[in-house]
XYZ file of C-alpha atoms in Angstrom:
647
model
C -27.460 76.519 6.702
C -27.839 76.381 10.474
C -26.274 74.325 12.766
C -29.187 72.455 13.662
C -30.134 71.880 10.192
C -26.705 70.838 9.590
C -26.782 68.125 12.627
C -30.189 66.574 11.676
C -28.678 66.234 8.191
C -25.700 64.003 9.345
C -28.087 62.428 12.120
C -30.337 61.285 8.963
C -27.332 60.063 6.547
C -25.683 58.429 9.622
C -29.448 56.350 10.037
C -29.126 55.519 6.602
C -26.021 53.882 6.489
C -26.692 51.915 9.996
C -26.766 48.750 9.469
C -29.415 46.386 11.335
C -27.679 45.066 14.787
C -28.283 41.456 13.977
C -26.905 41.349 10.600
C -25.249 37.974 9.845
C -22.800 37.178 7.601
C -23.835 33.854 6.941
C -27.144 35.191 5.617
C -29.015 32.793 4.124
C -29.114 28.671 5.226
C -25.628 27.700 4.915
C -23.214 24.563 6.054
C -20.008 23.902 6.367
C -17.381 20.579 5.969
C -14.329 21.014 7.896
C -11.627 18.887 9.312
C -11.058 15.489 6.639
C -9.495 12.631 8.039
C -8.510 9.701 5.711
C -6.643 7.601 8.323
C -8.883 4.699 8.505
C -9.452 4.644 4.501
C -11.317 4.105 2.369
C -13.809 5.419 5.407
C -13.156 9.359 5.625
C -14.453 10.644 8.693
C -15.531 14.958 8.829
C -17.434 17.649 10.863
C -20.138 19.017 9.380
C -21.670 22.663 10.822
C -25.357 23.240 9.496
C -27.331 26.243 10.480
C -30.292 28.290 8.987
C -31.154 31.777 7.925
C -31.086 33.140 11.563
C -27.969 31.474 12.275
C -28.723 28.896 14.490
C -27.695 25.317 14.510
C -29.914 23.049 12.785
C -30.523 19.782 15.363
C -31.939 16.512 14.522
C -30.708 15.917 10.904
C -29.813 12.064 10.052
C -27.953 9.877 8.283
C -30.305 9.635 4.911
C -30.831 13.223 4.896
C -26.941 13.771 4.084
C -24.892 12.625 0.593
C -20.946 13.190 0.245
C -20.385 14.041 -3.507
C -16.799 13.087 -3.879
C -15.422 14.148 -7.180
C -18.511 14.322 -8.765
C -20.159 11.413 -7.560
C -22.590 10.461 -4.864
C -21.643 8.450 -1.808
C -23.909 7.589 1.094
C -22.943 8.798 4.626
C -22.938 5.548 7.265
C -22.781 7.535 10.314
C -24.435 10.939 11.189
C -23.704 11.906 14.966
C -24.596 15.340 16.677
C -22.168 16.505 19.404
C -21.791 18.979 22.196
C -18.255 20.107 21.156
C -18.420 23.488 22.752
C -16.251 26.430 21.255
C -12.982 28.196 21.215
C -13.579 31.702 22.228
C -11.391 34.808 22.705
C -12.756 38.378 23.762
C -10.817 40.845 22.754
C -11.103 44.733 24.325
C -9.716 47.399 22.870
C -10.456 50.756 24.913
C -10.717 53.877 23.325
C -12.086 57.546 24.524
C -15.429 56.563 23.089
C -15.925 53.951 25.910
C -16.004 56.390 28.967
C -18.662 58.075 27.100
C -21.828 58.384 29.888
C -25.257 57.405 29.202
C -28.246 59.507 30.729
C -28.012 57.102 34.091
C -24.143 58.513 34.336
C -23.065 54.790 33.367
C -20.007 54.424 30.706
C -20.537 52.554 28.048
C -16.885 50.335 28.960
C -19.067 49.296 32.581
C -22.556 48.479 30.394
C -19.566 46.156 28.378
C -18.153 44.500 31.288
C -21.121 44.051 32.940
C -23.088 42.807 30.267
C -19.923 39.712 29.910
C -19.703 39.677 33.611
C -23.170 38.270 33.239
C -22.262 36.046 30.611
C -19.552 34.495 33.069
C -21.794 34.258 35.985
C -24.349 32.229 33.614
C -21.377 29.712 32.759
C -20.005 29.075 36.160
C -20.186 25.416 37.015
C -19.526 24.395 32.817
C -15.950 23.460 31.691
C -17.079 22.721 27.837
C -16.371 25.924 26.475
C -12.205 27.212 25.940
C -11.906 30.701 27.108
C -9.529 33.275 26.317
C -9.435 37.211 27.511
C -6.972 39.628 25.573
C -7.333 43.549 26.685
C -5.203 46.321 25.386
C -2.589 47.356 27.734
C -4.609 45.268 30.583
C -4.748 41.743 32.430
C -5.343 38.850 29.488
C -6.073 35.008 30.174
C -5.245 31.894 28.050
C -7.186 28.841 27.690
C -8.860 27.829 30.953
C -12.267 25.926 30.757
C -13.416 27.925 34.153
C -15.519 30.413 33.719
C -14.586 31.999 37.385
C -10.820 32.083 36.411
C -11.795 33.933 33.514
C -14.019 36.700 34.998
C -11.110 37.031 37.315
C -9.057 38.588 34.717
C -11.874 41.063 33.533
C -12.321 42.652 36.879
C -8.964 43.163 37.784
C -8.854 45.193 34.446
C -7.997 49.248 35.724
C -7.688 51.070 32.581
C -8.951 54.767 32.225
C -10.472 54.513 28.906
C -10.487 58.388 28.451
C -6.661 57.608 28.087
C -6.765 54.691 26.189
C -4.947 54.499 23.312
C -6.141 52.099 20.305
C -4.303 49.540 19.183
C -5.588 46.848 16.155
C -2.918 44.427 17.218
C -4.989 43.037 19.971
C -7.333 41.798 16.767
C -4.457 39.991 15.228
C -3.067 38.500 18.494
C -6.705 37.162 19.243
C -7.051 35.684 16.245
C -3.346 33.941 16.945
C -5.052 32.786 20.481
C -7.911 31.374 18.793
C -6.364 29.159 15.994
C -4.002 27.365 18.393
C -5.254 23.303 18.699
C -8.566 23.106 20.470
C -8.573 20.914 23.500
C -11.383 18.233 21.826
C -11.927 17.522 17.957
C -14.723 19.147 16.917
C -14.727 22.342 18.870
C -15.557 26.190 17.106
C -13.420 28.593 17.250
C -14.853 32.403 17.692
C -13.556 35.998 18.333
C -15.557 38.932 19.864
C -13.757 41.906 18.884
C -14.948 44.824 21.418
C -13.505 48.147 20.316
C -14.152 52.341 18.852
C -13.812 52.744 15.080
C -10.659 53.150 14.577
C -9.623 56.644 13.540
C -9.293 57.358 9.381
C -8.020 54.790 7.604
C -6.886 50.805 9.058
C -3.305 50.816 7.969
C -2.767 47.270 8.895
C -4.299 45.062 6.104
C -7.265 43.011 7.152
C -6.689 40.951 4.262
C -4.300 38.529 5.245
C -6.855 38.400 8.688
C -9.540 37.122 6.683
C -7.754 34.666 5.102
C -6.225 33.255 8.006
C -9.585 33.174 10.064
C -11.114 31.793 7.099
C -8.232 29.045 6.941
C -8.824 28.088 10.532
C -12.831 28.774 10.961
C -12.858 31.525 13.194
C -15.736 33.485 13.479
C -15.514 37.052 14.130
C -17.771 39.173 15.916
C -16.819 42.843 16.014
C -18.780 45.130 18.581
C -18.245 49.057 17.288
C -18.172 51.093 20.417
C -19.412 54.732 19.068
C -21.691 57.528 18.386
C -24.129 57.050 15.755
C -22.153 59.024 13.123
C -18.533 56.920 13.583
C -20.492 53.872 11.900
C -20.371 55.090 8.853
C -16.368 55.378 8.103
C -14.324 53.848 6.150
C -12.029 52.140 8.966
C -15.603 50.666 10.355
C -16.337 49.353 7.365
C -13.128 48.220 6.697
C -14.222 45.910 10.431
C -17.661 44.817 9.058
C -16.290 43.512 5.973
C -13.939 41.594 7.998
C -16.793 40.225 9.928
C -18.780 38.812 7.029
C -16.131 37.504 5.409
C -15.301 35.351 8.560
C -18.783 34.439 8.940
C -19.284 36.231 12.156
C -22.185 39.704 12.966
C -21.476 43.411 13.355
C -22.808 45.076 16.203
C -23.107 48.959 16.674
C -23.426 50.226 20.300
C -23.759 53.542 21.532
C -24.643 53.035 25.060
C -28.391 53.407 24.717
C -28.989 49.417 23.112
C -29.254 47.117 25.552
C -26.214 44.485 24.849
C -27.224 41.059 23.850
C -25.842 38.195 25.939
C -22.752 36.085 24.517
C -24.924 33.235 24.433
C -26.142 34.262 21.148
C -23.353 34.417 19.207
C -21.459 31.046 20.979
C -24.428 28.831 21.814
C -24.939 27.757 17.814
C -20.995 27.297 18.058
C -21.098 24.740 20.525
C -22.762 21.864 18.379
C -21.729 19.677 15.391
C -22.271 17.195 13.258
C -19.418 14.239 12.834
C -19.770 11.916 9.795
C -18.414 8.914 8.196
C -18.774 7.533 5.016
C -17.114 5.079 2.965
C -14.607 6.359 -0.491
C -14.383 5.214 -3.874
C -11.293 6.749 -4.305
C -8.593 4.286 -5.945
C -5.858 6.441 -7.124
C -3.260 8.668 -5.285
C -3.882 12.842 -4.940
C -5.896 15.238 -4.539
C -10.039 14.688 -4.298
C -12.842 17.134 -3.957
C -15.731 16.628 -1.527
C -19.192 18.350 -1.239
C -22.116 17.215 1.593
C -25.700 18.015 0.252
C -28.575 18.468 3.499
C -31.623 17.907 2.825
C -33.133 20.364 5.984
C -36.588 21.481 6.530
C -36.004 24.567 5.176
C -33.558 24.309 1.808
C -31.278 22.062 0.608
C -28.325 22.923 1.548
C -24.591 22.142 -0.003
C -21.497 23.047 1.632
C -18.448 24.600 0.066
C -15.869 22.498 -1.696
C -13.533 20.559 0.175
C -10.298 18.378 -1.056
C -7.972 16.192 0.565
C -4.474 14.553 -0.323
C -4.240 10.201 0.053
C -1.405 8.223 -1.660
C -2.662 5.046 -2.631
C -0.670 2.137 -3.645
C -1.545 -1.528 -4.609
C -0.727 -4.521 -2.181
C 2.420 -6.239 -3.133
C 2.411 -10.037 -2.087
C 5.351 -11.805 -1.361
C 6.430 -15.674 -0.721
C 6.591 -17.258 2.644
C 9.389 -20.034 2.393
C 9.274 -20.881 -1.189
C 11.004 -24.638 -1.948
C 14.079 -24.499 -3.399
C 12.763 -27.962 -5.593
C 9.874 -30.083 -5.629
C 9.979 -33.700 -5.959
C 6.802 -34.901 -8.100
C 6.722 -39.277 -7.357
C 5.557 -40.732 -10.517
C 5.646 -44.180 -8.390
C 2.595 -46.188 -7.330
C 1.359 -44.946 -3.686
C 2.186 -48.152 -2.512
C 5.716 -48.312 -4.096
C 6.178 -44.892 -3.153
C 9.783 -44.902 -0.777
C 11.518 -41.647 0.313
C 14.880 -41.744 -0.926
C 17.576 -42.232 1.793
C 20.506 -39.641 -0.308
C 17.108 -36.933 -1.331
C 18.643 -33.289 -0.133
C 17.197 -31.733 2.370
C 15.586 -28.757 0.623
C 13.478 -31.133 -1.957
C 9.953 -31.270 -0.849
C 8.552 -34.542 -0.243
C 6.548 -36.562 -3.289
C 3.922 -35.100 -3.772
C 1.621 -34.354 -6.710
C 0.370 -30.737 -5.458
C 1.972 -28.233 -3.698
C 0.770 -25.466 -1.241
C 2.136 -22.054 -1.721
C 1.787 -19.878 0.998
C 2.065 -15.808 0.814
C 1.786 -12.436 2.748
C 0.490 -9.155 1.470
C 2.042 -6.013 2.403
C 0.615 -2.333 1.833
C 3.018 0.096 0.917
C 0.885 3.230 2.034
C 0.339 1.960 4.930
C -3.562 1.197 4.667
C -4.394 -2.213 5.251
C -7.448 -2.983 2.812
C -9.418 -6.307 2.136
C -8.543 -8.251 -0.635
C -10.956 -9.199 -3.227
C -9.094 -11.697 -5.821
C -5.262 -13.511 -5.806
C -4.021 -15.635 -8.285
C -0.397 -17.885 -8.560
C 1.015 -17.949 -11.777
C 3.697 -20.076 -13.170
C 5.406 -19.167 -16.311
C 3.460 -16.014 -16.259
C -0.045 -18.341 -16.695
C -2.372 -18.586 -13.820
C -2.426 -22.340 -12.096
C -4.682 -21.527 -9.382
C -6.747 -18.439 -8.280
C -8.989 -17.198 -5.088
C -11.633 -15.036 -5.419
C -13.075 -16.674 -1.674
C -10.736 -16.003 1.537
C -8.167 -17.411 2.316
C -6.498 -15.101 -0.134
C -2.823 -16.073 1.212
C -2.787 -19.822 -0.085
C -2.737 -21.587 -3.063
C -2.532 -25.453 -4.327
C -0.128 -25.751 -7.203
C -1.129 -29.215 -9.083
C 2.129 -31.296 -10.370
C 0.283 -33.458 -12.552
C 1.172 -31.636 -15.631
C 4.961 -32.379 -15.151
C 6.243 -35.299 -17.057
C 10.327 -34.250 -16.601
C 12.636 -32.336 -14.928
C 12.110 -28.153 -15.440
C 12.293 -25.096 -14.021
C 8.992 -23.462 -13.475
C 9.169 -19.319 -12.527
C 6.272 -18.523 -10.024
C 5.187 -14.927 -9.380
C 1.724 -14.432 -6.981
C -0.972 -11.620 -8.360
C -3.256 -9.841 -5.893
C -6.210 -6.869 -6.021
C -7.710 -5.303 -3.115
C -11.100 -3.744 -2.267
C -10.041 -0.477 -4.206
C -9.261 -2.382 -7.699
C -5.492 -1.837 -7.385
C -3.395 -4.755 -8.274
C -0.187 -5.472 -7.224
C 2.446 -8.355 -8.278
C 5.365 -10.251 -6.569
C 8.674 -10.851 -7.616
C 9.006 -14.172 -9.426
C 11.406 -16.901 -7.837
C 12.353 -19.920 -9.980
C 11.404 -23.584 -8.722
C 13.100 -26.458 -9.643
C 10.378 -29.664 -10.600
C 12.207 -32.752 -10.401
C 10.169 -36.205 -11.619
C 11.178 -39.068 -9.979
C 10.174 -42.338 -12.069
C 9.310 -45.999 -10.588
C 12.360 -48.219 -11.008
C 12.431 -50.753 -13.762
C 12.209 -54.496 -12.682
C 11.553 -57.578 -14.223
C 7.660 -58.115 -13.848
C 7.128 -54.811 -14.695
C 9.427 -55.393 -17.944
C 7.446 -58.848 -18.853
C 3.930 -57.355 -18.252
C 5.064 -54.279 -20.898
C 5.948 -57.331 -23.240
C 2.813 -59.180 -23.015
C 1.480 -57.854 -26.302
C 4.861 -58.425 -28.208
C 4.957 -62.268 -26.680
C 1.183 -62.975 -27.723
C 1.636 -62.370 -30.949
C 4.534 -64.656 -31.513
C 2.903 -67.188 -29.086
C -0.198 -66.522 -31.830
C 2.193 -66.798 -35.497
C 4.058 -69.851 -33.754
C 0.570 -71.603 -33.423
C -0.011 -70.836 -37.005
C 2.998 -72.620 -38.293
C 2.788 -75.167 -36.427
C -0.623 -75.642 -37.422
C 0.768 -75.230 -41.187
C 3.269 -78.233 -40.719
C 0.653 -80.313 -39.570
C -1.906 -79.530 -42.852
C 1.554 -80.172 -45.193
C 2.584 -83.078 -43.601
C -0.718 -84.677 -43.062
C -0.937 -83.984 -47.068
C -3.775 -82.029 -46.430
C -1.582 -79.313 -48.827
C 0.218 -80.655 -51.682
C 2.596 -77.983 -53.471
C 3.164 -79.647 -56.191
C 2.525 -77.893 -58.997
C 4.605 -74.770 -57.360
C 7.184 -77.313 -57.347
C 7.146 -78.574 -60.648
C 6.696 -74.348 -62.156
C 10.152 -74.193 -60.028
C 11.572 -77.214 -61.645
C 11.007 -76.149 -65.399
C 12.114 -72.570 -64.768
C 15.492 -74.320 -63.396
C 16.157 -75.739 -66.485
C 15.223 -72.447 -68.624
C 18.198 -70.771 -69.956
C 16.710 -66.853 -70.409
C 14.820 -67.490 -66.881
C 17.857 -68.590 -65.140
C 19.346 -65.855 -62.773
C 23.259 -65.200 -62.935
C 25.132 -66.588 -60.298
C 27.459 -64.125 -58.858
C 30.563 -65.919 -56.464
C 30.172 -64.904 -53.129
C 33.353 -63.367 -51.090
C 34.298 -65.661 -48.768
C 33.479 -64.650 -44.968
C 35.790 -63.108 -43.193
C 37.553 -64.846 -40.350
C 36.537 -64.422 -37.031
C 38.491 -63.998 -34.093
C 38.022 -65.317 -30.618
C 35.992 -63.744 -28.335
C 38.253 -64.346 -25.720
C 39.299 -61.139 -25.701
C 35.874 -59.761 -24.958
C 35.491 -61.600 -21.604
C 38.959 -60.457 -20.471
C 38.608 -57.487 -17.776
C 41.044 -54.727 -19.278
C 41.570 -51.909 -16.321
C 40.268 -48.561 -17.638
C 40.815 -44.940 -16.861
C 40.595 -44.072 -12.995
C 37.492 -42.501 -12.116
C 37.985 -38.791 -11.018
C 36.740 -38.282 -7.077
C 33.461 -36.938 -6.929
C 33.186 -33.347 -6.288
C 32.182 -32.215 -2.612
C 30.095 -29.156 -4.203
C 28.903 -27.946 -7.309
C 27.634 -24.242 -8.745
C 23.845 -25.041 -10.541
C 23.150 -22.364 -13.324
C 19.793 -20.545 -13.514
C 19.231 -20.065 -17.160
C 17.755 -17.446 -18.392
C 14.604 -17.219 -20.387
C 16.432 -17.656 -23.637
C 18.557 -20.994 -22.600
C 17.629 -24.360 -21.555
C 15.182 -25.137 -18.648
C 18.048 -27.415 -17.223
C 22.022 -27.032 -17.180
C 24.502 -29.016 -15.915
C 26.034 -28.502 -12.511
C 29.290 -27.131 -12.256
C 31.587 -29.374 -9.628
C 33.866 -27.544 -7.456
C 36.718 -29.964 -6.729
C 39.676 -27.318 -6.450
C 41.078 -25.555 -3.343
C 40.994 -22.206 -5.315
C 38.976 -21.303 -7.950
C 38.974 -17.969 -10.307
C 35.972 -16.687 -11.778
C 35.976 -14.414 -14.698
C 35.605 -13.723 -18.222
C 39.797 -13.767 -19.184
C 40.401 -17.259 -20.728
C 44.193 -17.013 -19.591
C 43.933 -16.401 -15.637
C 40.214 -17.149 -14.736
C 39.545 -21.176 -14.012
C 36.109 -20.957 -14.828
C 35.390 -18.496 -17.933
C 32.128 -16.764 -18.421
C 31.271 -14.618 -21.871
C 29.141 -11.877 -20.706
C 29.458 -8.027 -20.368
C 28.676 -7.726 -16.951
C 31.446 -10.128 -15.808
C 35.528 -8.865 -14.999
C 38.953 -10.339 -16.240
C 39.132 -11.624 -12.763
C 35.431 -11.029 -11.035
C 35.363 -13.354 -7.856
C 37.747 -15.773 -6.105
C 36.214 -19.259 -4.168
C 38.343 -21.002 -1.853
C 37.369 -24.283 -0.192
C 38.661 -23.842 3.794
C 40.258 -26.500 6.074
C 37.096 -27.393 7.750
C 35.419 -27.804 4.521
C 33.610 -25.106 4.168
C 33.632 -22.878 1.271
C 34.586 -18.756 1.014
C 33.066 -16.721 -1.863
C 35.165 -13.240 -1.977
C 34.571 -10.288 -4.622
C 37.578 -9.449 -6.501
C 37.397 -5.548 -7.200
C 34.288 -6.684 -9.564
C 31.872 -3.283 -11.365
C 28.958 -5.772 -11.637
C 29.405 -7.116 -7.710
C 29.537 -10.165 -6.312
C 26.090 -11.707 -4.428
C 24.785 -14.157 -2.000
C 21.517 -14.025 -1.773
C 21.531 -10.921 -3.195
C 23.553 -8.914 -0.708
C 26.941 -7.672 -2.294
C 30.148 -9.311 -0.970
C 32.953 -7.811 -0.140
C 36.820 -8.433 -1.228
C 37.292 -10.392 2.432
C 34.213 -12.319 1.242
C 31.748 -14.227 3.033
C 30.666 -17.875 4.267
C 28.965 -20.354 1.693
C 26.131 -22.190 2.694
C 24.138 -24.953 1.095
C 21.349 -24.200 -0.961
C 22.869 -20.175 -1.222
C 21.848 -18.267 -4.526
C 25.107 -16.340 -6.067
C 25.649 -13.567 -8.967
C 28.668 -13.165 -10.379
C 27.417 -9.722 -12.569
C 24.199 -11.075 -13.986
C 24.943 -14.782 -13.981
C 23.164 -16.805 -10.956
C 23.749 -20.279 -9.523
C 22.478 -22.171 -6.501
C 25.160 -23.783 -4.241
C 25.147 -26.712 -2.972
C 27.236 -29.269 -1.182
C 26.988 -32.983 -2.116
C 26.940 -33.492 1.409
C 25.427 -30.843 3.179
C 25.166 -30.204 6.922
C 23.058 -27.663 7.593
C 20.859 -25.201 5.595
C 20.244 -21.523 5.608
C 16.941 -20.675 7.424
C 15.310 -18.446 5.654
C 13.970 -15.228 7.632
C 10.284 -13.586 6.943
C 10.011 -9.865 6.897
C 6.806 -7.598 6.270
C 8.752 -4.999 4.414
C 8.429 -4.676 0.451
C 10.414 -7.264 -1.386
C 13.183 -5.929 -3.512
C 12.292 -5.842 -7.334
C 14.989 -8.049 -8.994
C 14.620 -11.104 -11.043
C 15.281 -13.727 -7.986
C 14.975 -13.720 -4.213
C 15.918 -15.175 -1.353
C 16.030 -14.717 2.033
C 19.190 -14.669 3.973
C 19.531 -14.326 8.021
């Protein structure tokens, strides 16, 4: 075969395996989602990227033309906006032998490159939108400026003899570095124009891990192949392409006889996008898909599957100054009289009472609340489903004696989660009108009619006998025959005579009784729990020193339970008259207000809630002085059986 036979051969293969110039990767009609953001959930904001079969963005789409299918069902997209985000670009050179290659006009192919982007340059000076980057092998390189000038600076200073170039792929994987650090705006593309020779046999490096990380961070990249015909063809050039497609950039052969095409083709579809926002029907914590549907001129479109991560949590309300006890005034409104000895923490008669609450969200999202509800005894008393969602009237009217009601507030937001507070016990005390002596005599009114009415009728009776208008006669004479009847007569049966009495005297004489004990300055009130009595009697503290535990011989006050020691807590009464509650080595702990005490212990203050293991009692001083204020926070309230708030 002769040589020119043998040349047109490989010519003809070489045209055969050439692939068209303006091949995209993208095809067909395709969009893509990118960049989630949840933080102002349940509305999830998102770019969307839509372009058509040539690869060019598609302008003008709207709101109703777009639907958000998240986890399988549709949602409808609020807010469609188009933007001028501009793009991330880095052009890479790598120079090779092949570049100083001379066309018939004596021009190198590497000056028909840098004059062809020297163009570019020119036709950006005055625009700042764009982010450029320049990276050339064993040359000058520039990093994110928004000038084009700066940027065109570093190409021509570029003095590299390409005839003695020597290829190297890394500048490929440091561009792509360059190009997935943080854009300067939200929104922005980010692209790569690869200028170099087929590399020589096989790519060693793996391309793989490339594509993935392009893919990862949406970078397009464009690969220019810098060759004669017949290098297009092998297997490291292909290795190139398919990098290309798979990154959703084009693949462009030159030899030096094309003329090149201007950047503006590749970046000016880049430089648009579409930001949405719609609102999600998530309600439960981790991962969710998302898929946009565009309805375009052309197709429908759909993009590829996105997810993203939310942890979602339900609001947890919580008390704002909950009364120790409420006073419920059975007396008349006009009897009605505050009692001058009524402790301080007792709310005032009343016959409802206003509950007030805050919500807190533990994820952090603050959502609207759709329903709330106060329960007492684990039955709801009153309920919102109208803002304000943070109050509640609690009617008294049921309460006919003293108990301890357990209140607990339920609330669900927008999303359907519900969340519950801890439940805090509230002592109901009924105060009754005082007895007096009209009162008594208008309760007896019934009782003294009816004697005034059988008095009247005796009376009346007398009268009739004694006028002879009755004459009993003839039951008298019946009583005096059966007198004298032997078998009727009853047997008389002697009386024992009455016993004597003695003289009252005694009665009326003032004997002096037992001394009453003092009364005690402060007592310990049990909180039952739900298996004893609603009420318990207080405990008085009259002692200097007083041992609690659960060892009959050394403790003063003995309790039988599990979680209490021999010798659990120690309460001394201090010369001022205050009072000291100190821990005595305990397993269980010793509380106020549920914050452990130590073995120095701490202060006692009226109204204080203790635990002694898993016993509880309010303290308080028959004469107090001053009251704990209690202190609102916004955190999540701890989950034990009571609460309060200590400062």
């Amino acid at each position: 075969m002769s040589n020119r036979l043998r040349g047109f051969l490989v010519l003809l293969i070489s045209l055969l395996w050439l692939p068209r110039p303006s091949a995209n990767a993208q095809g067909n009609t395709g969009a893509l989602l990118s960049a989630l953001d949840v933080q102002a959930f349940p509305l999830v904001q998102a770019y969307l990227e839509v372009h058509d079969a040539q690869g060019n963005f598609v302008h003008g789409l709207t709101a109703d033309q777009v639907v958000m299918i998240e986890d399988g069902n549709p949602r409808p997209v609020a807010v469609l906006r188009e933007l001028t985000a501009g793009s991330q670009v880095v052009i890479a050179i790598n120079p090779g032998p092949s570049f100083a290659i001379r066309n018939n006009k004596a021009i190198s192919r590497y000056d028909l490159i840098k004059e062809a982007l020297r163009k570019w340059a020119l036709s950006r000076m005055g625009s700042n939108i764009d982010d450029l980057s320049l990276l050339i092998t064993k040359g000058p390189a520039a990093s994110h400026t928004s000038d084009p000038e700066k940027w065109l600076s570093a190409l021509e200073s570029e003095q590299i003899d390409a005839r003695t170039a020597v290829q190297d792929l890394d500048t490929l994987f440091r561009a792509v570095s360059l190009a997935s650090d943080p854009t300067p705006r939200p929104g922005m593309s980010r692209a790569v124009i690869f200028i170099t020779p087929p590399p020589e046999g096989q790519i060693d490096q793996s391309l793989e891990s490339l594509a993935a990380q392009a893919r990862e961070q949406q970078i397009a990249i464009y690969v220019w192949l810098v060759s004669s015909s017949g290098a297009f063809v092998t297997q490291s050039a292909q290795q190139l392409r398919s990098l290309s497609e798979a990154t959703g950039g084009k693949t462009l052969n030159f030899t030096g006889e094309e003329a090149l095409p201007s950047l503006e083709e590749y970046l000016a579809p880049l430089r648009y996008i579409y930001t949405l926002e719609y609102e999600s029907a998530v309600s439960t914590s981790g991962a969710h898909q998302v898929i946009a549907q565009i309805q375009a001129a052309e197709a429908s479109i759909e993009t590829p599957v996105r997810s993203f991560e939310i942890e979602l949590q339900p609001p947890v309300p919580a008390f704002v100054s909950p009364p120790l006890q409420i006073q419920r005034d059975l007396t008349p409104p006009k009897e009605q009289q505050k009692s001058a000895n009524a402790p301080e923490d007792v709310a005032p008669h009343t016959q409802q009472q206003t509950i007030q609450v805050v919500f807190d969200f533990p994820d952090g999202r603050m959502r609207p609340l759709v329903y709330s509800a106060l329960l007492v005894n684990g039955s709801v008393v009153a309920e919102n489903t109208q803002p304000p969602f943070d109050r509640f009237l609690w009617d008294l009217s049921a309460y006919e004696s003293d108990s301890v009601q357990r209140l607990q507030v339920q609330a669900r937001d927008k999303l359907g989660l519900t969340g519950v507070s801890v439940e805090i016990p509230v002592q109901v005390i009924v105060r009754r009108p005082e007895q007096n002596a009209l009162s008594s005599f208008q309760r007896s009114l019934p009782i003294l009619a009816a004697l005034a009415a059988l008095s009247a009728g005796a009376v009346l009776l007398l009268v009739l006998v004694v006028g002879g208008k009755l004459r009993p006669r003839t039951l008298r004479a019946a009583r005096q025959r059966r007198k004298y009847d032997p078998v009727t007569q009853p047997v008389q049966i002697r009386a024992e005579p009455p016993a004597a009495r003695r003289s009252n005297w005694t009665n009326r004489f003032q004997w002096p009784g037992k001394a009453a004990a003092p009364k005690a300055e402060a007592y310990l009130n049990p909180i039952p729990d739900s298996d004893q009595e609603d009420t318990l009697p207080p405990i008085p503290i009259s002692d200097e020193e007083i041992i609690l535990g659960s060892d009959p011989g050394s403790a003063s006050l003995v309790f039988d339970d599990a979680s209490v020691e021999a010798l659990h807590a120690r309460l001394l009464r201090l010369q001022d008259g205050s009072y000291r509650l100190a821990d005595m080595g305990s397993v269980a702990g010793t509380w106020i207000n549920y914050t452990p005490v130590s073995k120095e212990g701490a202060r006692l203050e009226h109204g204080d809630l203790i635990h002694i293991g898993r016993i509880g009692f309010r303290f308080t001083l028959r004469k107090p002085l001053s009251k704990r204020k209690p202190v609102i926070v916004t955190q999540p309230l701890p989950q034990s059986p009571l609460e309060e708030k200590t400062e």
